[in-house]
CSV table of C-alpha atoms in Angstrom, one decimal:
chain,number,residue,atom,x,y,z
A,1,ALA,CA,125.1,188.6,220.1
A,2,GLN,CA,123.2,191.9,220.1
A,3,TYR,CA,119.5,192.6,219.4
A,4,ILE,CA,117.0,195.3,218.4
A,5,ASP,CA,113.3,194.9,218.7
A,6,ALA,CA,109.9,196.5,217.9
A,7,HIS,CA,106.5,196.0,219.4
A,8,GLY,CA,103.0,196.3,218.0
A,9,ASP,CA,99.6,195.6,219.6
A,10,THR,CA,99.6,192.0,218.4
A,11,TYR,CA,103.3,191.2,217.9
A,12,ASN,CA,106.9,191.6,219.2
A,13,ILE,CA,109.7,191.3,216.7
A,14,THR,CA,113.3,190.8,217.7
A,15,VAL,CA,116.3,190.8,215.4
A,16,THR,CA,119.5,189.2,216.9
A,17,TYR,CA,122.8,189.8,215.1
A,18,SER,CA,126.6,189.4,215.4
A,19,ASP,CA,129.2,192.1,215.1
A,20,GLY,CA,129.7,191.0,211.5
A,21,ALA,CA,126.3,192.3,210.6
A,22,ASN,CA,127.8,195.9,210.8
A,23,ILE,CA,124.6,197.3,212.3
A,24,PRO,CA,125.5,200.7,213.8
A,25,GLU,CA,125.1,201.2,217.6
A,26,GLY,CA,121.9,203.0,218.3
A,27,ALA,CA,120.1,201.6,215.2
A,28,LYS,CA,116.4,201.0,215.6
A,29,LEU,CA,114.0,198.4,214.3
A,30,SER,CA,111.0,199.9,212.4
A,31,VAL,CA,108.0,197.7,211.7
A,32,LYS,CA,104.7,198.2,210.0
A,33,GLU,CA,102.3,195.4,209.7
A,34,ILE,CA,100.4,195.0,206.4
A,35,THR,CA,97.0,194.1,207.7
A,36,GLU,CA,94.1,192.3,205.9
A,37,ASP,CA,92.2,195.5,205.5
A,38,SER,CA,95.0,197.3,203.7
A,39,GLU,CA,95.0,197.8,199.9
A,40,GLU,CA,98.2,195.9,199.3
A,41,TYR,CA,97.4,192.8,201.5
A,42,GLN,CA,95.6,190.7,198.9
A,43,ALA,CA,98.3,191.1,196.2
A,44,ILE,CA,101.0,190.3,198.8
A,45,TYR,CA,99.0,187.3,200.1
A,46,ASP,CA,98.6,185.9,196.5
A,47,LYS,CA,102.3,186.2,195.8
A,48,ALA,CA,103.3,184.7,199.1
A,49,SER,CA,100.8,181.8,198.6
A,50,GLU,CA,102.3,181.1,195.1
A,51,ALA,CA,105.9,181.1,196.5
A,52,VAL,CA,105.0,178.9,199.4
A,53,LEU,CA,102.8,176.3,197.6
A,54,GLU,CA,104.9,175.9,194.5
A,55,GLY,CA,101.9,174.2,192.8
A,56,GLN,CA,101.3,171.7,195.7
A,57,LYS,CA,97.8,170.8,196.7
A,58,LYS,CA,97.8,172.6,200.0
A,59,ALA,CA,96.2,175.6,201.6
A,60,VAL,CA,97.6,178.7,203.3
A,61,PRO,CA,95.2,179.4,206.2
A,62,PHE,CA,97.5,181.7,208.0
A,63,ALA,CA,99.7,184.6,206.8
A,64,ARG,CA,100.9,187.8,208.4
A,65,PHE,CA,103.1,190.4,206.7
A,66,PHE,CA,105.5,193.0,208.1
A,67,ASP,CA,107.4,195.8,206.5
A,68,ILE,CA,110.7,195.5,208.5
A,69,THR,CA,113.5,198.1,208.3
A,70,ILE,CA,116.6,198.8,210.4
A,71,MET,CA,117.0,202.6,210.7
A,72,ASP,CA,120.2,204.4,211.7
A,73,GLY,CA,118.7,207.9,212.2
A,74,ASP,CA,116.9,208.6,208.9
A,75,LYS,CA,119.1,206.1,206.9
A,76,GLU,CA,118.0,202.5,206.1
A,77,VAL,CA,120.6,199.9,207.0
A,78,GLN,CA,120.9,196.3,205.7
A,79,PRO,CA,122.8,193.7,207.6
A,80,ALA,CA,126.2,192.6,206.1
A,81,VAL,CA,125.5,189.0,207.1
A,82,PRO,CA,122.3,187.0,207.8
A,83,VAL,CA,120.5,187.8,211.1
A,84,ASP,CA,118.0,185.9,213.2
A,85,VAL,CA,114.4,187.2,213.3
A,86,LYS,CA,111.8,186.2,215.8
A,87,ILE,CA,108.1,187.2,215.5
A,88,GLU,CA,106.2,186.6,218.7
A,89,PHE,CA,102.4,186.8,218.8
A,90,VAL,CA,100.8,188.6,221.7
A,91,GLU,CA,97.9,186.1,221.4
A,92,SER,CA,99.0,182.7,220.2
A,93,VAL,CA,97.7,181.6,216.7
A,94,ALA,CA,95.7,178.5,216.2
A,95,SER,CA,97.5,175.9,214.1
A,96,GLN,CA,97.5,172.2,213.8
A,97,LYS,CA,99.8,169.2,213.9
A,98,GLY,CA,101.8,168.6,210.7
A,99,ALA,CA,101.6,172.3,209.6
A,100,THR,CA,104.6,173.6,207.6
A,101,TYR,CA,106.0,177.0,208.6
A,102,ASN,CA,107.7,179.4,206.2
A,103,ALA,CA,109.0,182.9,206.0
A,104,VAL,CA,108.6,184.8,202.7
A,105,HIS,CA,110.8,187.7,201.6
A,106,PHE,CA,109.6,190.3,199.1
A,107,THR,CA,112.5,192.0,197.3
A,108,GLU,CA,112.2,194.3,194.2
A,109,ASP,CA,112.9,191.4,191.9
A,110,GLU,CA,111.4,188.3,193.5
A,111,VAL,CA,109.5,186.6,196.3
A,112,LYS,CA,111.6,184.0,198.1
A,113,LYS,CA,110.5,181.3,200.5
A,114,PHE,CA,112.6,180.2,203.5
A,115,ASP,CA,112.1,177.6,206.1
A,116,ALA,CA,110.9,178.9,209.5
A,117,ALA,CA,110.7,177.4,213.0
A,118,ALA,CA,107.6,177.7,215.1
A,119,GLU,CA,107.4,177.7,218.9
A,120,VAL,CA,104.2,175.9,219.8
A,121,ALA,CA,102.2,175.2,222.9
A,122,ASP,CA,100.9,171.7,222.1
A,123,ALA,CA,97.6,170.6,223.6
A,124,SER,CA,96.6,167.3,222.0
A,125,GLU,CA,95.1,168.1,218.6
A,126,ASN,CA,95.1,171.8,219.1
A,127,VAL,CA,98.4,173.5,218.4
A,128,SER,CA,99.0,177.2,219.4
A,129,VAL,CA,101.8,179.0,217.7
A,130,GLU,CA,103.5,181.5,220.0
A,131,ALA,CA,106.4,182.6,217.8
A,132,ILE,CA,107.9,182.0,214.3
A,133,SER,CA,111.6,182.4,213.8
A,134,PHE,CA,113.7,182.6,210.6
A,135,GLU,CA,117.1,183.7,209.2
A,136,ALA,CA,117.0,186.9,207.1
A,137,GLU,CA,119.7,188.2,204.7
A,138,GLY,CA,118.1,191.6,204.4
A,139,PHE,CA,114.9,193.6,205.1
A,140,SER,CA,111.9,194.9,203.3
A,141,VAL,CA,108.5,193.1,203.4
A,142,TRP,CA,108.6,189.7,205.2
A,143,GLY,CA,105.7,187.3,205.6
A,144,VAL,CA,105.2,184.3,207.9
A,145,THR,CA,102.9,181.5,206.9
A,146,TYR,CA,101.8,178.0,207.6
A,147,THR,CA,100.4,175.5,205.2
A,148,VAL,CA,98.3,172.4,205.8
A,149,ASP,CA,97.2,169.5,203.6
A,150,PHE,CA,93.6,169.0,202.7
A,151,THR,CA,91.4,166.0,201.7
A,152,TYR,CA,88.8,165.6,199.0
A,153,LYS,CA,88.9,162.2,197.3
A,154,ASP,CA,92.7,162.2,197.4
A,155,PHE,CA,93.0,165.6,199.1
A,156,THR,CA,93.0,166.6,202.7
A,157,TYR,CA,92.0,170.2,203.7
A,158,SER,CA,91.9,171.6,207.2
A,159,ILE,CA,91.5,175.1,208.5
A,160,PRO,CA,92.5,176.2,212.0
A,161,GLY,CA,89.9,177.2,214.6
A,162,GLU,CA,88.5,180.7,214.4
A,163,SER,CA,89.4,181.1,210.7
A,164,SER,CA,87.0,180.7,207.7
A,165,ILE,CA,86.9,179.9,204.0
A,166,LEU,CA,84.1,180.5,201.6
A,167,LEU,CA,82.6,177.3,200.2
A,168,SER,CA,83.0,178.8,196.7
A,169,GLU,CA,86.8,179.2,197.4
A,170,LEU,CA,87.0,175.6,198.6
A,171,PHE,CA,85.2,174.3,195.5
A,172,GLU,CA,87.7,176.3,193.3
A,173,ILE,CA,90.7,174.9,195.2
A,174,LEU,CA,89.4,171.3,195.0
A,175,GLY,CA,88.4,171.7,191.3
A,176,ILE,CA,84.7,171.0,192.0
A,177,GLU,CA,82.8,172.4,189.0
A,178,ASP,CA,79.4,172.5,190.7
A,179,ASP,CA,78.2,175.9,191.9
A,180,ALA,CA,78.7,176.3,195.7
A,181,ALA,CA,75.5,178.4,195.8
A,182,GLU,CA,73.6,175.2,195.0
A,183,ALA,CA,74.9,173.3,198.0
A,184,VAL,CA,71.9,172.0,199.9
A,185,LYS,CA,73.6,170.8,203.1
A,186,VAL,CA,77.0,171.1,204.8
A,187,GLU,CA,77.9,168.7,207.6
A,188,PHE,CA,80.7,169.1,210.2
A,189,THR,CA,82.6,166.2,211.8
A,190,ASP,CA,83.0,168.0,215.1
A,191,TYR,CA,80.6,170.8,216.0
A,192,GLU,CA,82.8,171.8,218.9
A,193,LEU,CA,85.3,173.1,216.5
A,194,ILE,CA,82.9,175.7,215.0
């Protein structure tokens, strides 16, 4: 197997492929992360969430998106057969037990969800994701996500450490019709997690 890779401040991405992929010798991997402060992030996040959740009562507390291209000089190349992609995070990402990992591919016509595998450092309840891997048939914008269950009456909702959600968003997700601004008191089960 052969590979090409690309590095950013917060990630390393490696594409591993066989001769059957017909990727020219000397081809380079070009990657641009679509960050949360970019104009297109929210629209991409919304589409990815829709594809991943498929109407399930879950939350998507983590999503990263990358515009990945294989370049042969100034020409874009697509693999002839599926290739393996590994996205490593320079700083591991907080996750939790029971999370479901997916890759999401944005093509001109559709957004498709694929299963993904996570490499985790498991320390009791806290799970740190070091890398997410998946198989790719082609390249354009790819996202990696994880989803978790949440609880309210019959629902379970969890967010990983160091992330946040607006109370109003949580009310909307859970179908609570009261105004979040009128909440008088919020209690935490474990203050060490804040």
